[in-house]
Structure formats: structure tokens, C-alpha cells
């Protein structure tokens, strides 16, 4: 039985995981490395370099962790889960080989092709001399991605060829191969599944809001808010995603000898011809997790432990609260550009206020320390109530220069999303 859990990471997702774990009676001690100002209220924060396998293993040993849960993609792609498993720790999160499903978009495309999963047509460009001809084969709309990890900010989706070209040229100049993709039409869905080899347990679907401004204006971000469940998505389509996308990909990875263990995040567009994959991630999404876990009734520690120990087939069916959950990200001035940091945050201790880019100053004040600073969660009997609670809670927060979207979940609420 899970007793002492170590969560790796420092964002709103990790704060949400810790809150979920703190409600599981089987979890008796919570640790986080490095955590943030908010996590220190429910867990012991430990400074650690999360991409150093040696440092994370040493921390897990020091606290005698029974389960280690890795939140972000960077340590997963760097092989930190492999090192923890080799040292004998039950670990939630894929090894480096399986984490390539997020770490290399070219690898993900290859797995999808072999698994017969619908996704955008794509081309890798690694030579600036070939960029213009490649751009001519796509768009409008152009979808230009960094082939490696870029925290959501490496993606530009635009009808402006010059903007597409500029982004691709900048990536190439910095030595990053570029992935050009055909544009997938239709509303987007984030479906998270616990995966242990070929065992797949889906969570409830959510929708992220990736652009910085209301009405999907401005550049892409790591995510400005999310809601769950999706009133416009029939259960049959969620099942179709599980059957036609997640299970075939899990089976293909197992077949390649690199079975996935952890959280497989399928980002999809639901077009006229059904779901098509926009991207896979090898970990919980941020900020969708903050909304999804707010509705989880089953013990989170038990679910993560079953995944980590290869016993997902024995996990009782997950139970969910009725109603809806919404999370709204409060971002620092200038985010997604270089954020202003170091400001004292007022109201950061309120209920439903999850911390992301925060730290404690020497005098104990909560200060901003990153681009996405807080992730404020509201729940309610329906989307309208959940939105109202989230925005009510935001009204109590004071952070100079900060901004947030005022329309998280609004299109769904107004029935403006349909398949
Ligand atoms: N919400 C987008 C992501 O987690 O990548």
C-alpha cells in the first residue's frame, strides 16, 4: 500500500497531484521536489535538480519513498524514471524510450503510422535551404512546431506565411529541426489515460485554452485554462478515442519493446472524419490536470501506484464527482514572453488557488517566480457554476501586471462548440 509519496516538479499540475494524493487515506506522507510556495502547505518541499537522475534517486532514497510520481516531461525524456526503477522505486512515469512519444514528434508520427492512428500529415525540415519549398507544400493554415520539447510555446499556428516562415527560420537558426504539419480542423480534446503496457484506463476528457488571449487571440502558451467534462463530446466519441487511438498506440509501444507506463496524454482535434491526433504527451497536462483531478472521487494514490507497479488491471473502476470543474491560469506580466517575477501575491492562500510559478521570499511572503503563476480552480453542479466559482476566487487575488483569460469554458457553456 502506498504510504510515502514523492512528487517531482513544481507547477500547478504537481500542486493538483499533491492535493489529490493528500485526500487518499492510504497516503500518509507527501514530499515534493522542488515544489513551490503552495505545495509547502501540504507536502515537504525538497530542493532538487529534477533532470539529474542521481539527485532524484538520492532524494527518493533519503525520504524512503514508496512511490515516486514524475510530473514534467523533461526529466522523463532525460531518463529519470529509468534510474528510479533501476534503484528499486515504484515510479509513475515512462522511461526515456517511451517518453519519446512526446520528446520527438517524428518518433510519435512513426508510432502512429504503425498503429494506424489518424494524425496530421507532416514533414521535418532540418535545412534552411529547404524551408520555402516545404512551406509551399502546406498551408494556409500553417502549423510550425519545434520537433523537440518546447513547453507548448514552440508551436505557431497561423494563416500568415511570413509569420510561419519567421518562426521556422528562428528554430532552425537555433539548431532545432522544424516539424510542418497540415492543419487539423475541429474542437480540441485532451484525453488522459493511465497506461501500463496494454492496459488503458481513461480519465474524463478536458479542453485546454492554448492561446494567451480571450477569443483565442495572441500567441500559444503552455495553457491558460481548462474545463471538464465536455458537454459537447458524446461518450461514444471518448470511447472511440480510447479504442482507435490510445489502445493501438499503447499496443504498438509494447510491441516495440518500449511499453508505456504512466500517463499518456492524447491531444486531439475532432473533425468531420472523427478524432485525429494533434500531439501525444508522456505526462499529465497542465492546466487540464487541475480541473480533471478536482472531479476524481477514487483514491489518486491507489491509481498511480497501480500504474507504477503494473497492476492497473486490478484497479477498481475510477469514480468521478458529478458536475464540472474549471481552472483559470493567472499569468505574470509579459507571459508567454519573459515574465515579470518577484512580485508579492495577495490572496494566494485561498481555497482552489493552486500554485505554479510561486516561491517564498526570505521574509515568508508568496512571490511570483514564473510565467504561469497560479491556477485557480472552481467546481460546481455545471459549467456555469464552476466558472462562476473560479472567477470569484480569482477576484480575491492581487498580482501586479498579471493577466488571465475571462472566457475559459465560455464557448462550451454558450453551446458554440459542436461536432
Ligand atoms: N496543456 C498542454 C500541455 O500540458 O501540454
PDB file of C-alpha atoms in Angstrom, residues 106-315:
ATOM      1  CA  UNK A 106       8.956  12.444 -35.561  1.00  0.00           C
ATOM      2  CA  UNK A 107       9.017   9.356 -33.321  1.00  0.00           C
ATOM      3  CA  UNK A 108       5.364   9.939 -32.358  1.00  0.00           C
ATOM      4  CA  UNK A 109       4.402  10.141 -36.045  1.00  0.00           C
ATOM      5  CA  UNK A 110       6.198   6.865 -36.694  1.00  0.00           C
ATOM      6  CA  UNK A 111       4.372   5.097 -33.854  1.00  0.00           C
ATOM      7  CA  UNK A 112       1.033   6.488 -35.050  1.00  0.00           C
ATOM      8  CA  UNK A 113       1.658   5.395 -38.630  1.00  0.00           C
ATOM      9  CA  UNK A 114       2.492   1.867 -37.450  1.00  0.00           C
ATOM     10  CA  UNK A 115      -0.574   1.829 -35.167  1.00  0.00           C
ATOM     11  CA  UNK A 116      -2.907   3.112 -37.903  1.00  0.00           C
ATOM     12  CA  UNK A 117      -3.843   6.230 -35.891  1.00  0.00           C
ATOM     13  CA  UNK A 118      -5.142   9.317 -37.707  1.00  0.00           C
ATOM     14  CA  UNK A 119      -2.938  12.380 -37.369  1.00  0.00           C
ATOM     15  CA  UNK A 120      -1.832  15.393 -39.395  1.00  0.00           C
ATOM     16  CA  UNK A 121       0.343  14.925 -42.465  1.00  0.00           C
ATOM     17  CA  UNK A 122       3.812  16.209 -41.569  1.00  0.00           C
ATOM     18  CA  UNK A 123       7.322  16.884 -42.795  1.00  0.00           C
ATOM     19  CA  UNK A 124      10.550  17.514 -40.889  1.00  0.00           C
ATOM     20  CA  UNK A 125      12.720  20.385 -42.157  1.00  0.00           C
ATOM     21  CA  UNK A 126      16.278  20.498 -40.846  1.00  0.00           C
ATOM     22  CA  UNK A 127      17.876  22.527 -43.621  1.00  0.00           C
ATOM     23  CA  UNK A 128      17.001  26.246 -44.033  1.00  0.00           C
ATOM     24  CA  UNK A 129      17.553  25.934 -47.817  1.00  0.00           C
ATOM     25  CA  UNK A 130      14.576  23.556 -47.989  1.00  0.00           C
ATOM     26  CA  UNK A 131      12.219  25.666 -45.872  1.00  0.00           C
ATOM     27  CA  UNK A 132      10.449  27.698 -48.572  1.00  0.00           C
ATOM     28  CA  UNK A 133       9.669  24.721 -50.796  1.00  0.00           C
ATOM     29  CA  UNK A 134       8.361  22.835 -47.756  1.00  0.00           C
ATOM     30  CA  UNK A 135       6.162  25.756 -46.678  1.00  0.00           C
ATOM     31  CA  UNK A 136       4.678  25.780 -50.197  1.00  0.00           C
ATOM     32  CA  UNK A 137       3.502  22.206 -49.674  1.00  0.00           C
ATOM     33  CA  UNK A 138       1.498  23.269 -46.576  1.00  0.00           C
ATOM     34  CA  UNK A 139      -0.980  25.959 -45.550  1.00  0.00           C
ATOM     35  CA  UNK A 140      -2.760  28.123 -45.210  1.00  0.00           C
ATOM     36  CA  UNK A 141      -3.158  27.421 -42.269  1.00  0.00           C
ATOM     37  CA  UNK A 142       0.496  26.707 -41.381  1.00  0.00           C
ATOM     38  CA  UNK A 143       1.342  24.659 -38.282  1.00  0.00           C
ATOM     39  CA  UNK A 144       5.022  25.054 -37.364  1.00  0.00           C
ATOM     40  CA  UNK A 145       6.413  23.103 -34.406  1.00  0.00           C
ATOM     41  CA  UNK A 146       9.731  22.636 -32.695  1.00  0.00           C
ATOM     42  CA  UNK A 147      10.469  18.910 -33.136  1.00  0.00           C
ATOM     43  CA  UNK A 148      11.736  18.684 -29.556  1.00  0.00           C
ATOM     44  CA  UNK A 149      10.327  19.805 -26.205  1.00  0.00           C
ATOM     45  CA  UNK A 150       9.183  23.434 -26.048  1.00  0.00           C
ATOM     46  CA  UNK A 151       6.563  23.630 -23.257  1.00  0.00           C
ATOM     47  CA  UNK A 152       3.785  24.386 -25.759  1.00  0.00           C
ATOM     48  CA  UNK A 153       5.450  27.603 -26.821  1.00  0.00           C
ATOM     49  CA  UNK A 154       7.299  26.079 -29.779  1.00  0.00           C
ATOM     50  CA  UNK A 155       4.062  25.899 -31.783  1.00  0.00           C
ATOM     51  CA  UNK A 156       2.858  28.578 -34.169  1.00  0.00           C
ATOM     52  CA  UNK A 157      -0.471  28.147 -35.966  1.00  0.00           C
ATOM     53  CA  UNK A 158      -1.037  30.945 -38.452  1.00  0.00           C
ATOM     54  CA  UNK A 159      -2.548  31.967 -41.789  1.00  0.00           C
ATOM     55  CA  UNK A 160       0.350  34.393 -42.257  1.00  0.00           C
ATOM     56  CA  UNK A 161       3.064  32.685 -44.330  1.00  0.00           C
ATOM     57  CA  UNK A 162       5.671  35.220 -43.237  1.00  0.00           C
ATOM     58  CA  UNK A 163       4.970  34.558 -39.539  1.00  0.00           C
ATOM     59  CA  UNK A 164       5.196  30.799 -40.201  1.00  0.00           C
ATOM     60  CA  UNK A 165       8.477  31.279 -42.055  1.00  0.00           C
ATOM     61  CA  UNK A 166       9.944  33.549 -39.363  1.00  0.00           C
ATOM     62  CA  UNK A 167       9.170  31.025 -36.611  1.00  0.00           C
ATOM     63  CA  UNK A 168      10.611  28.108 -38.593  1.00  0.00           C
ATOM     64  CA  UNK A 169      13.722  30.104 -39.536  1.00  0.00           C
ATOM     65  CA  UNK A 170      14.321  31.079 -35.914  1.00  0.00           C
ATOM     66  CA  UNK A 171      14.033  27.451 -34.760  1.00  0.00           C
ATOM     67  CA  UNK A 172      16.444  26.322 -37.486  1.00  0.00           C
ATOM     68  CA  UNK A 173      18.900  29.100 -36.631  1.00  0.00           C
ATOM     69  CA  UNK A 174      18.926  27.768 -33.065  1.00  0.00           C
ATOM     70  CA  UNK A 175      19.641  24.249 -34.285  1.00  0.00           C
ATOM     71  CA  UNK A 176      16.111  22.888 -33.751  1.00  0.00           C
ATOM     72  CA  UNK A 177      14.602  20.740 -36.526  1.00  0.00           C
ATOM     73  CA  UNK A 178      11.150  22.011 -37.551  1.00  0.00           C
ATOM     74  CA  UNK A 179       8.011  19.953 -37.976  1.00  0.00           C
ATOM     75  CA  UNK A 180       5.492  21.304 -40.502  1.00  0.00           C
ATOM     76  CA  UNK A 181       2.007  19.862 -40.216  1.00  0.00           C
ATOM     77  CA  UNK A 182      -1.275  20.064 -42.074  1.00  0.00           C
ATOM     78  CA  UNK A 183      -3.875  21.916 -40.016  1.00  0.00           C
ATOM     79  CA  UNK A 184      -6.411  19.735 -38.212  1.00  0.00           C
ATOM     80  CA  UNK A 185      -9.831  21.294 -38.033  1.00  0.00           C
ATOM     81  CA  UNK A 186     -12.371  20.817 -35.242  1.00  0.00           C
ATOM     82  CA  UNK A 187     -12.594  21.347 -31.492  1.00  0.00           C
ATOM     83  CA  UNK A 188      -9.681  20.081 -29.429  1.00  0.00           C
ATOM     84  CA  UNK A 189      -9.834  17.458 -26.689  1.00  0.00           C
ATOM     85  CA  UNK A 190      -7.237  16.411 -24.130  1.00  0.00           C
ATOM     86  CA  UNK A 191      -7.804  12.826 -23.063  1.00  0.00           C
ATOM     87  CA  UNK A 192      -5.529  11.477 -20.333  1.00  0.00           C
ATOM     88  CA  UNK A 193      -5.184   7.738 -19.778  1.00  0.00           C
ATOM     89  CA  UNK A 194      -3.372   5.735 -17.149  1.00  0.00           C
ATOM     90  CA  UNK A 195      -1.391   3.248 -19.202  1.00  0.00           C
ATOM     91  CA  UNK A 196       0.508   0.193 -18.029  1.00  0.00           C
ATOM     92  CA  UNK A 197       1.680  -1.693 -21.114  1.00  0.00           C
ATOM     93  CA  UNK A 198      -1.529  -2.549 -22.972  1.00  0.00           C
ATOM     94  CA  UNK A 199      -3.820  -1.720 -20.023  1.00  0.00           C
ATOM     95  CA  UNK A 200      -5.584   1.614 -20.589  1.00  0.00           C
ATOM     96  CA  UNK A 201      -7.762   3.463 -18.060  1.00  0.00           C
ATOM     97  CA  UNK A 202      -9.071   6.773 -19.439  1.00  0.00           C
ATOM     98  CA  UNK A 203      -9.777   9.768 -17.216  1.00  0.00           C
ATOM     99  CA  UNK A 204     -12.521  12.261 -18.131  1.00  0.00           C
ATOM    100  CA  UNK A 205     -11.880  14.427 -21.217  1.00  0.00           C
ATOM    101  CA  UNK A 206     -10.937  18.091 -20.859  1.00  0.00           C
ATOM    102  CA  UNK A 207     -10.325  21.055 -23.120  1.00  0.00           C
ATOM    103  CA  UNK A 208      -7.325  23.371 -22.816  1.00  0.00           C
ATOM    104  CA  UNK A 209      -7.212  27.003 -23.988  1.00  0.00           C
ATOM    105  CA  UNK A 210      -3.762  27.395 -25.501  1.00  0.00           C
ATOM    106  CA  UNK A 211      -3.794  30.966 -26.808  1.00  0.00           C
ATOM    107  CA  UNK A 212      -2.960  33.757 -24.407  1.00  0.00           C
ATOM    108  CA  UNK A 213      -5.985  35.977 -25.015  1.00  0.00           C
ATOM    109  CA  UNK A 214      -9.771  35.854 -24.924  1.00  0.00           C
ATOM    110  CA  UNK A 215     -11.349  34.520 -28.108  1.00  0.00           C
ATOM    111  CA  UNK A 216      -8.153  32.536 -28.828  1.00  0.00           C
ATOM    112  CA  UNK A 217      -6.211  35.683 -29.672  1.00  0.00           C
ATOM    113  CA  UNK A 218      -2.433  36.007 -29.474  1.00  0.00           C
ATOM    114  CA  UNK A 219       0.404  33.507 -29.260  1.00  0.00           C
ATOM    115  CA  UNK A 220       0.325  29.955 -27.953  1.00  0.00           C
ATOM    116  CA  UNK A 221       1.178  29.332 -24.308  1.00  0.00           C
ATOM    117  CA  UNK A 222       1.602  26.278 -22.102  1.00  0.00           C
ATOM    118  CA  UNK A 223      -2.192  26.576 -21.478  1.00  0.00           C
ATOM    119  CA  UNK A 224      -4.273  29.388 -19.994  1.00  0.00           C
ATOM    120  CA  UNK A 225      -7.196  27.411 -18.598  1.00  0.00           C
ATOM    121  CA  UNK A 226      -9.247  24.255 -18.976  1.00  0.00           C
ATOM    122  CA  UNK A 227     -12.607  22.720 -18.154  1.00  0.00           C
ATOM    123  CA  UNK A 228     -14.045  19.239 -17.775  1.00  0.00           C
ATOM    124  CA  UNK A 229     -16.177  17.332 -18.698  1.00  0.00           C
ATOM    125  CA  UNK A 230     -17.008  18.389 -22.258  1.00  0.00           C
ATOM    126  CA  UNK A 231     -20.786  18.805 -22.688  1.00  0.00           C
ATOM    127  CA  UNK A 232     -20.422  18.749 -26.479  1.00  0.00           C
ATOM    128  CA  UNK A 233     -18.459  15.457 -26.647  1.00  0.00           C
ATOM    129  CA  UNK A 234     -20.603  12.290 -26.715  1.00  0.00           C
ATOM    130  CA  UNK A 235     -19.331   9.401 -24.548  1.00  0.00           C
ATOM    131  CA  UNK A 236     -19.174   7.304 -27.732  1.00  0.00           C
ATOM    132  CA  UNK A 237     -16.512   9.632 -29.150  1.00  0.00           C
ATOM    133  CA  UNK A 238     -14.438   9.372 -25.957  1.00  0.00           C
ATOM    134  CA  UNK A 239     -14.684   5.598 -26.278  1.00  0.00           C
ATOM    135  CA  UNK A 240     -13.694   5.876 -29.948  1.00  0.00           C
ATOM    136  CA  UNK A 241     -10.563   7.807 -28.896  1.00  0.00           C
ATOM    137  CA  UNK A 242      -9.689   5.076 -26.408  1.00  0.00           C
ATOM    138  CA  UNK A 243     -10.307   2.258 -28.900  1.00  0.00           C
ATOM    139  CA  UNK A 244      -8.908   3.817 -32.078  1.00  0.00           C
ATOM    140  CA  UNK A 245      -6.096   5.970 -30.683  1.00  0.00           C
ATOM    141  CA  UNK A 246      -4.885   5.229 -27.147  1.00  0.00           C
ATOM    142  CA  UNK A 247      -5.095   1.424 -27.147  1.00  0.00           C
ATOM    143  CA  UNK A 248      -3.425   0.983 -30.576  1.00  0.00           C
ATOM    144  CA  UNK A 249      -0.599   3.336 -29.583  1.00  0.00           C
ATOM    145  CA  UNK A 250      -0.103   1.551 -26.242  1.00  0.00           C
ATOM    146  CA  UNK A 251      -0.078  -1.794 -28.076  1.00  0.00           C
ATOM    147  CA  UNK A 252       2.414  -0.518 -30.675  1.00  0.00           C
ATOM    148  CA  UNK A 253       4.760   0.741 -27.966  1.00  0.00           C
ATOM    149  CA  UNK A 254       4.566  -2.602 -26.152  1.00  0.00           C
ATOM    150  CA  UNK A 255       5.240  -4.379 -29.458  1.00  0.00           C
ATOM    151  CA  UNK A 256       8.390  -2.273 -29.976  1.00  0.00           C
ATOM    152  CA  UNK A 257       9.698  -3.419 -26.596  1.00  0.00           C
ATOM    153  CA  UNK A 258       9.226   0.038 -25.074  1.00  0.00           C
ATOM    154  CA  UNK A 259       5.918  -0.298 -23.221  1.00  0.00           C
ATOM    155  CA  UNK A 260       4.478   2.926 -21.866  1.00  0.00           C
ATOM    156  CA  UNK A 261       3.932   3.179 -18.114  1.00  0.00           C
ATOM    157  CA  UNK A 262       2.385   6.324 -16.685  1.00  0.00           C
ATOM    158  CA  UNK A 263       0.038   8.944 -18.068  1.00  0.00           C
ATOM    159  CA  UNK A 264      -0.457   9.062 -21.817  1.00  0.00           C
ATOM    160  CA  UNK A 265      -1.952  12.370 -22.907  1.00  0.00           C
ATOM    161  CA  UNK A 266      -3.674  12.354 -26.288  1.00  0.00           C
ATOM    162  CA  UNK A 267      -4.327  15.827 -27.698  1.00  0.00           C
ATOM    163  CA  UNK A 268      -6.860  15.524 -30.499  1.00  0.00           C
ATOM    164  CA  UNK A 269      -8.923  17.544 -32.928  1.00  0.00           C
ATOM    165  CA  UNK A 270     -12.395  16.160 -33.554  1.00  0.00           C
ATOM    166  CA  UNK A 271     -13.015  16.853 -37.247  1.00  0.00           C
ATOM    167  CA  UNK A 272     -15.662  15.756 -39.762  1.00  0.00           C
ATOM    168  CA  UNK A 273     -13.928  12.410 -40.161  1.00  0.00           C
ATOM    169  CA  UNK A 274     -13.583  11.786 -36.418  1.00  0.00           C
ATOM    170  CA  UNK A 275     -10.722  12.215 -33.943  1.00  0.00           C
ATOM    171  CA  UNK A 276      -7.213  12.914 -35.233  1.00  0.00           C
ATOM    172  CA  UNK A 277      -4.140  13.283 -33.034  1.00  0.00           C
ATOM    173  CA  UNK A 278      -2.539  16.709 -32.702  1.00  0.00           C
ATOM    174  CA  UNK A 279       0.104  15.505 -30.236  1.00  0.00           C
ATOM    175  CA  UNK A 280       0.922  12.968 -27.572  1.00  0.00           C
ATOM    176  CA  UNK A 281       2.457  13.898 -24.250  1.00  0.00           C
ATOM    177  CA  UNK A 282       4.078  11.495 -21.821  1.00  0.00           C
ATOM    178  CA  UNK A 283       2.657  13.074 -18.629  1.00  0.00           C
ATOM    179  CA  UNK A 284      -0.367  14.804 -17.113  1.00  0.00           C
ATOM    180  CA  UNK A 285      -1.333  18.015 -18.924  1.00  0.00           C
ATOM    181  CA  UNK A 286      -1.087  21.390 -17.290  1.00  0.00           C
ATOM    182  CA  UNK A 287      -3.563  23.032 -16.657  1.00  0.00           C
ATOM    183  CA  UNK A 288      -6.107  20.297 -17.562  1.00  0.00           C
ATOM    184  CA  UNK A 289      -4.997  18.160 -14.590  1.00  0.00           C
ATOM    185  CA  UNK A 290      -6.062  20.866 -12.155  1.00  0.00           C
ATOM    186  CA  UNK A 291      -9.663  20.563 -13.458  1.00  0.00           C
ATOM    187  CA  UNK A 292      -9.738  16.790 -14.053  1.00  0.00           C
ATOM    188  CA  UNK A 293      -8.410  15.813 -10.619  1.00  0.00           C
ATOM    189  CA  UNK A 294     -10.873  18.200  -8.932  1.00  0.00           C
ATOM    190  CA  UNK A 295     -13.617  15.764 -10.002  1.00  0.00           C
ATOM    191  CA  UNK A 296     -11.829  12.491  -9.185  1.00  0.00           C
ATOM    192  CA  UNK A 297     -13.613  10.621  -6.393  1.00  0.00           C
ATOM    193  CA  UNK A 298     -11.419   7.496  -6.359  1.00  0.00           C
ATOM    194  CA  UNK A 299      -8.166   7.491  -4.359  1.00  0.00           C
ATOM    195  CA  UNK A 300      -5.455   9.003  -6.579  1.00  0.00           C
ATOM    196  CA  UNK A 301      -2.526   7.302  -4.823  1.00  0.00           C
ATOM    197  CA  UNK A 302      -4.046   3.897  -5.444  1.00  0.00           C
ATOM    198  CA  UNK A 303      -4.486   4.656  -9.172  1.00  0.00           C
ATOM    199  CA  UNK A 304      -0.942   5.982  -9.623  1.00  0.00           C
ATOM    200  CA  UNK A 305       0.518   3.125  -7.607  1.00  0.00           C
ATOM    201  CA  UNK A 306      -1.375   0.506  -9.645  1.00  0.00           C
ATOM    202  CA  UNK A 307       0.035   2.062 -12.828  1.00  0.00           C
ATOM    203  CA  UNK A 308       3.553   2.210 -11.430  1.00  0.00           C
ATOM    204  CA  UNK A 309       3.510  -1.378 -10.207  1.00  0.00           C
ATOM    205  CA  UNK A 310       1.946  -2.913 -13.324  1.00  0.00           C
ATOM    206  CA  UNK A 311      -1.329  -3.832 -11.592  1.00  0.00           C
ATOM    207  CA  UNK A 312      -3.679  -1.454 -13.421  1.00  0.00           C
ATOM    208  CA  UNK A 313      -5.832  -4.435 -14.436  1.00  0.00           C
ATOM    209  CA  UNK A 314      -6.747  -4.860 -10.747  1.00  0.00           C
ATOM    210  CA  UNK A 315      -7.687  -1.200 -10.149  1.00  0.00           C
TER     211      UNK A 315
END
